[in-house]
N, CA, C and O atoms as a printed pandas DataFrame, in Angstrom:
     atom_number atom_name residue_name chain_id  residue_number  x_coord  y_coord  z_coord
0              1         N          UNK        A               1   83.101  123.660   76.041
1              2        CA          UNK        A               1   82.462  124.603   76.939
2              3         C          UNK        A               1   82.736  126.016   76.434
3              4         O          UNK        A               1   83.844  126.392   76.051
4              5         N          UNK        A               2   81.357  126.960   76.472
5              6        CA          UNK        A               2   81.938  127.868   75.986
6              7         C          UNK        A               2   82.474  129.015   76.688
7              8         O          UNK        A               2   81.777  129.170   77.691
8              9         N          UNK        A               3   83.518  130.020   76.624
9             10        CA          UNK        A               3   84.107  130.893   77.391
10            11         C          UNK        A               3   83.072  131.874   78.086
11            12         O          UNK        A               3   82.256  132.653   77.595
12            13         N          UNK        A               4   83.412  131.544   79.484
13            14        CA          UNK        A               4   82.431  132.943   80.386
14            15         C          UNK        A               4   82.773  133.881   79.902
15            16         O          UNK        A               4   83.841  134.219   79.390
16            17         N          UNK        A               5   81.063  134.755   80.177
17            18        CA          UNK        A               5   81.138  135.762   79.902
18            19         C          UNK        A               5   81.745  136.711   80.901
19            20         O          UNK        A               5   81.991  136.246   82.014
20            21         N          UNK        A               6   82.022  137.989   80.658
21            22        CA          UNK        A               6   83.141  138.916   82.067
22            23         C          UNK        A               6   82.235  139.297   82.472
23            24         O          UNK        A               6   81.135  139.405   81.929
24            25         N          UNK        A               7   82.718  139.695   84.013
25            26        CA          UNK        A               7   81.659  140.362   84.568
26            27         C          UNK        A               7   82.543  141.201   85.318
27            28         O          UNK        A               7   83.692  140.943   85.678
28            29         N          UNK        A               8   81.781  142.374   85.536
29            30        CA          UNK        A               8   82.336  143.908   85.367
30            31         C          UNK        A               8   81.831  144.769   86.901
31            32         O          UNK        A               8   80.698  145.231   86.764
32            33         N          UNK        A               9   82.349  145.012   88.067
33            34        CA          UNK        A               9   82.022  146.033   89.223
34            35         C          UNK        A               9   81.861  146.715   88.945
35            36         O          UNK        A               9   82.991  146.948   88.514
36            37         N          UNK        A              10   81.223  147.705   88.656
37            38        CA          UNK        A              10   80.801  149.510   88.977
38            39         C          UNK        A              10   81.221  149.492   90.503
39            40         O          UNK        A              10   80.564  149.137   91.481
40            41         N          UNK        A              11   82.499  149.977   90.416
41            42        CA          UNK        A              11   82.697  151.205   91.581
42            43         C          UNK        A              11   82.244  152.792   92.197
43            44         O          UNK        A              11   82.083  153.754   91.445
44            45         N          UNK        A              12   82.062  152.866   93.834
45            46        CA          UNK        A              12   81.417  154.189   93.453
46            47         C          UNK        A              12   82.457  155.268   93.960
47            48         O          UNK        A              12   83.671  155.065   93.949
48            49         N          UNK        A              13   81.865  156.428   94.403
49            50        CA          UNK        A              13   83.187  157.290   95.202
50            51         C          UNK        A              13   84.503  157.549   95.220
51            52         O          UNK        A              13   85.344  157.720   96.102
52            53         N          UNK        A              14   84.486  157.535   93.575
53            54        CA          UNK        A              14   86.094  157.646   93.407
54            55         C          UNK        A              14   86.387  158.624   92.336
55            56         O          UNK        A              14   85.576  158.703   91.413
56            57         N          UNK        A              15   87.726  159.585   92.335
57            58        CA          UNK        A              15   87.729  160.888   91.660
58            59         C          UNK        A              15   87.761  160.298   90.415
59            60         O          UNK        A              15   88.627  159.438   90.252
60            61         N          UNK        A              16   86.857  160.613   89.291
61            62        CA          UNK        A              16   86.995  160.671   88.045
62            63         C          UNK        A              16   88.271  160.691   87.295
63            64         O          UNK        A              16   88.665  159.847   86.490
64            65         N          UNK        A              17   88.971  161.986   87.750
65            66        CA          UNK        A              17   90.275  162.061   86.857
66            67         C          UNK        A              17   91.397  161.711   87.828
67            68         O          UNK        A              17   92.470  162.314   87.842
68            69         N          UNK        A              18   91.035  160.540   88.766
69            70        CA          UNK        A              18   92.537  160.271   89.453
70            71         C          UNK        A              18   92.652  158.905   88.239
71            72         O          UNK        A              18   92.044  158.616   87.208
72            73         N          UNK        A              19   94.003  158.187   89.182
73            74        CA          UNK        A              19   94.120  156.895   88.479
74            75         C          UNK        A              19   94.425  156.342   89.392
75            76         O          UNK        A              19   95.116  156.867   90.264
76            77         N          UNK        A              20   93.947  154.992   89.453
77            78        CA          UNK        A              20   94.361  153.475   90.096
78            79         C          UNK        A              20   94.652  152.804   90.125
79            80         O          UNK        A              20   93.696  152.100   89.802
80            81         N          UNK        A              21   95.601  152.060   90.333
81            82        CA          UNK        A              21   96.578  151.124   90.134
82            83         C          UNK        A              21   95.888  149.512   90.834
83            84         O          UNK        A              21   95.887  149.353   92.055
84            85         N          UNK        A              22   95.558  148.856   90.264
85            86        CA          UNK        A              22   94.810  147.387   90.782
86            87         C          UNK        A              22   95.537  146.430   90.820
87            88         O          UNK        A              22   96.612  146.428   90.220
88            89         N          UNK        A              23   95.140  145.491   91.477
89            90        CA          UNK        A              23   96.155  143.639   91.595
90            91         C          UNK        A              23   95.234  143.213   91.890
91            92         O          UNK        A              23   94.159  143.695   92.247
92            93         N          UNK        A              24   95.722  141.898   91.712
93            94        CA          UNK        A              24   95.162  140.597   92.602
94            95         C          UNK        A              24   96.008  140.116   93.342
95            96         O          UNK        A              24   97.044  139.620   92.898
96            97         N          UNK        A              25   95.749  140.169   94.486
97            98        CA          UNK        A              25   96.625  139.616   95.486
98            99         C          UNK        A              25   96.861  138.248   95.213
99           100         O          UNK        A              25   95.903  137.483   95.101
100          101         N          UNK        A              26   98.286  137.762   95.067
101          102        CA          UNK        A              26   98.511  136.781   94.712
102          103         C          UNK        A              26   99.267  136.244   93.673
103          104         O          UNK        A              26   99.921  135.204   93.602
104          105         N          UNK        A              27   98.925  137.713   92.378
105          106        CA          UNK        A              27   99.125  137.808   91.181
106          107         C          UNK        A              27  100.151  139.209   90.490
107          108         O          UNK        A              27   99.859  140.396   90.641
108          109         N          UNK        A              28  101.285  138.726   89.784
109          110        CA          UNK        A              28  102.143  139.861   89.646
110          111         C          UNK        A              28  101.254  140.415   88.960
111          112         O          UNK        A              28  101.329  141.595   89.302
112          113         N          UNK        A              29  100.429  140.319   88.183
113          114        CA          UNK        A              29   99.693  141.403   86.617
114          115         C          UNK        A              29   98.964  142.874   87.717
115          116         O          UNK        A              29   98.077  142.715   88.557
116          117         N          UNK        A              30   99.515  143.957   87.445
117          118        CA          UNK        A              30   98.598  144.811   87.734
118          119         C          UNK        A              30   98.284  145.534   86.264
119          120         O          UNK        A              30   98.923  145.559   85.213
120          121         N          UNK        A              31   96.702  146.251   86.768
121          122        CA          UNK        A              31   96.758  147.465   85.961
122          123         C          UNK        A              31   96.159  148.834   86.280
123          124         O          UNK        A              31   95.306  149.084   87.131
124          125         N          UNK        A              32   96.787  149.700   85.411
125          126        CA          UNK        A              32   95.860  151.458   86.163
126          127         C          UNK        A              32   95.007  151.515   84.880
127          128         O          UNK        A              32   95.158  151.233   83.691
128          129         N          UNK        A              33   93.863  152.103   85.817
129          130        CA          UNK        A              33   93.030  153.070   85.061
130          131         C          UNK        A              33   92.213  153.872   85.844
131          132         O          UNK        A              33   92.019  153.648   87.038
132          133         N          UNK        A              34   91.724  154.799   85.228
133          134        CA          UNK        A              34   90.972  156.193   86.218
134          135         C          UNK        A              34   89.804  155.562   86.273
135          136         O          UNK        A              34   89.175  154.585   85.866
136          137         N          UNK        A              35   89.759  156.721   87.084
137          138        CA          UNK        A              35   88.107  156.396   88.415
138          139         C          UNK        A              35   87.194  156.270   87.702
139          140         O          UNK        A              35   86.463  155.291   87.849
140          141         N          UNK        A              36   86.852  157.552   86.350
141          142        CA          UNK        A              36   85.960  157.279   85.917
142          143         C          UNK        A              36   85.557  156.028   84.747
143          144         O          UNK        A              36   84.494  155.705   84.218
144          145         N          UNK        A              37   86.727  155.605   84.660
145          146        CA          UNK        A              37   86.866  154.017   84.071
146          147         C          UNK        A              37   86.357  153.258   85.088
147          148         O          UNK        A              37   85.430  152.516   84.764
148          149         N          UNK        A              38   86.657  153.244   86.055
149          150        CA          UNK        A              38   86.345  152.097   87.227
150          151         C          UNK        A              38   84.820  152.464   87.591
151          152         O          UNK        A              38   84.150  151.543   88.058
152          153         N          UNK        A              39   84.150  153.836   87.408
153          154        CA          UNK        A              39   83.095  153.772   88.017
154          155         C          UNK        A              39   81.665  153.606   87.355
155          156         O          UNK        A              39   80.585  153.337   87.882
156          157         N          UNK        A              40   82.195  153.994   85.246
157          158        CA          UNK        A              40   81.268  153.703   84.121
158          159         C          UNK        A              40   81.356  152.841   83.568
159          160         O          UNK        A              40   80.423  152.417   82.885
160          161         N          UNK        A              41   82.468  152.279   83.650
161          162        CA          UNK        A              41   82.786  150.680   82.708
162          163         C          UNK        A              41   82.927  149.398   84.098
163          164         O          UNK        A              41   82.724  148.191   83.972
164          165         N          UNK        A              42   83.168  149.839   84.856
165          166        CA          UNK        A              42   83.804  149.203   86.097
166          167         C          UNK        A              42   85.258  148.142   86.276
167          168         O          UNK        A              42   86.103  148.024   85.388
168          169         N          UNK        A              43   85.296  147.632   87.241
169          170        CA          UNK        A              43   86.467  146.850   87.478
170          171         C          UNK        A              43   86.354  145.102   86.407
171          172         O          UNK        A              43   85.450  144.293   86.613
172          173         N          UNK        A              44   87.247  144.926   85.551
173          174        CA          UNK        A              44   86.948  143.748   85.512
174          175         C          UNK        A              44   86.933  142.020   86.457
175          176         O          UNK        A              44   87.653  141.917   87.450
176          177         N          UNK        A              45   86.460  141.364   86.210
177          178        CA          UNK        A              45   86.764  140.469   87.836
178          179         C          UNK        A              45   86.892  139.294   86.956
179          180         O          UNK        A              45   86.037  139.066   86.100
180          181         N          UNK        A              46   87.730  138.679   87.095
181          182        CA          UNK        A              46   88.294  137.446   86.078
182          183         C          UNK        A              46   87.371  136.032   86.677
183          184         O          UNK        A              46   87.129  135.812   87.864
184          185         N          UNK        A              47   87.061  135.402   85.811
185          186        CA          UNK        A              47   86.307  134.472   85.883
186          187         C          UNK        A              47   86.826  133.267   87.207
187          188         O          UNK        A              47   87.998  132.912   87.328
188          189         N          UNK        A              48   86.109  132.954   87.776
189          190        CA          UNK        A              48   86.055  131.881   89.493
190          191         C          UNK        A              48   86.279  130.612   88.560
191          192         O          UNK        A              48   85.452  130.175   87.760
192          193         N          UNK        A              49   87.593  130.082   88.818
193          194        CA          UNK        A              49   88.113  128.512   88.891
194          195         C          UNK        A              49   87.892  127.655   89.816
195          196         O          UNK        A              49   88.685  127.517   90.748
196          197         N          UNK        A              50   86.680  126.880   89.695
197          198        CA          UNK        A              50   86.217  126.367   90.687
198          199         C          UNK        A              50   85.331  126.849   91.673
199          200         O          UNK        A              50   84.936  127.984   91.406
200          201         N          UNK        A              51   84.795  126.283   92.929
201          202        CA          UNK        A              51   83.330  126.172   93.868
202          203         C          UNK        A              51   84.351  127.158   94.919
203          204         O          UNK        A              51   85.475  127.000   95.396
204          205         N          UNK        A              52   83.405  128.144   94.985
205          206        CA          UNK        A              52   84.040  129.033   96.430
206          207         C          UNK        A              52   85.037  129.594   96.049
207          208         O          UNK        A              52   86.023  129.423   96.766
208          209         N          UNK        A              53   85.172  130.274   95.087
209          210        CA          UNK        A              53   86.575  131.076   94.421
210          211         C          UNK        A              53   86.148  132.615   94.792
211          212         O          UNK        A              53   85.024  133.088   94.620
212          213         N          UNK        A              54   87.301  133.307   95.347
213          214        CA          UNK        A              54   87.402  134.767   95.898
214          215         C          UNK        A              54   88.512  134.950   95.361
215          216         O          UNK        A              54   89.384  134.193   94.934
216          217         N          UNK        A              55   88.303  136.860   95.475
217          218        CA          UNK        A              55   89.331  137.652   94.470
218          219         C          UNK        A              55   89.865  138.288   94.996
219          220         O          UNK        A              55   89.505  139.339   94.466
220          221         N          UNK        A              56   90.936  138.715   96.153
221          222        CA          UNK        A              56   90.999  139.547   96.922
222          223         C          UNK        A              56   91.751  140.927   95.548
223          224         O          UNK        A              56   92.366  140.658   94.517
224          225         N          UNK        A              57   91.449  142.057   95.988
225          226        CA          UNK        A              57   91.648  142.883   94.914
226          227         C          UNK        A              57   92.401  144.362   95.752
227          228         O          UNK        A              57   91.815  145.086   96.556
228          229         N          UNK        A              58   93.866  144.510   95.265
229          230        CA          UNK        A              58   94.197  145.984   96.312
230          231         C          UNK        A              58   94.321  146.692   95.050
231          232         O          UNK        A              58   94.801  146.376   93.961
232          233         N          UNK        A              59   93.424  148.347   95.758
233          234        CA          UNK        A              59   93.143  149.221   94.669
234          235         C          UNK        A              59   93.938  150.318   95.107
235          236         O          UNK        A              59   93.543  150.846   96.147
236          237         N          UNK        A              60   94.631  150.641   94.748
237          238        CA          UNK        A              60   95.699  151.954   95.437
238          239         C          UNK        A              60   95.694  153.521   94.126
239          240         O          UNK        A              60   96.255  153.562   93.031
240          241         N          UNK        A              61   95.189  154.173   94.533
241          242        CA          UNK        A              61   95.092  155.372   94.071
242          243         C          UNK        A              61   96.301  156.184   94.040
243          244         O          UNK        A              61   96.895  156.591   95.038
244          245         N          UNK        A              62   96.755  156.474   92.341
245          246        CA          UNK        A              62   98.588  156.941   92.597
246          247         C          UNK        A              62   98.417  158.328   91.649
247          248         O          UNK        A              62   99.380  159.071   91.462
């Protein structure tokens, strides 16, 4: 099978030159990057394991 492809949020309303600190609830891995990363490239969202898979995602602005 071959590896999904990523798929990527565009976020909107968020300061360009702040930064954000992301998780997955659930999951120790965080990472930061600025707004205007999150709002031209967007958030990455890791591929759904299985039927009915949700991501809960806390975005904290530091």
């Amino acid at each position: 099978q071959a590896n999904p492809v990523p798929v990527y949020v565009k976020l909107r309303g968020l300061e360009e030159k702040a930064s954000y600190r992301l998780s997955l609830v659930g999951k120790e891995e965080e990472m930061t990057l600025s707004g205007a990363a999150l709002m031209h490239a967007g958030l990455p969202i890791p591929p759904a394991k299985g039927d009915y898979c949700a991501w809960q995602i806390h975005l904290v602005r530091i």
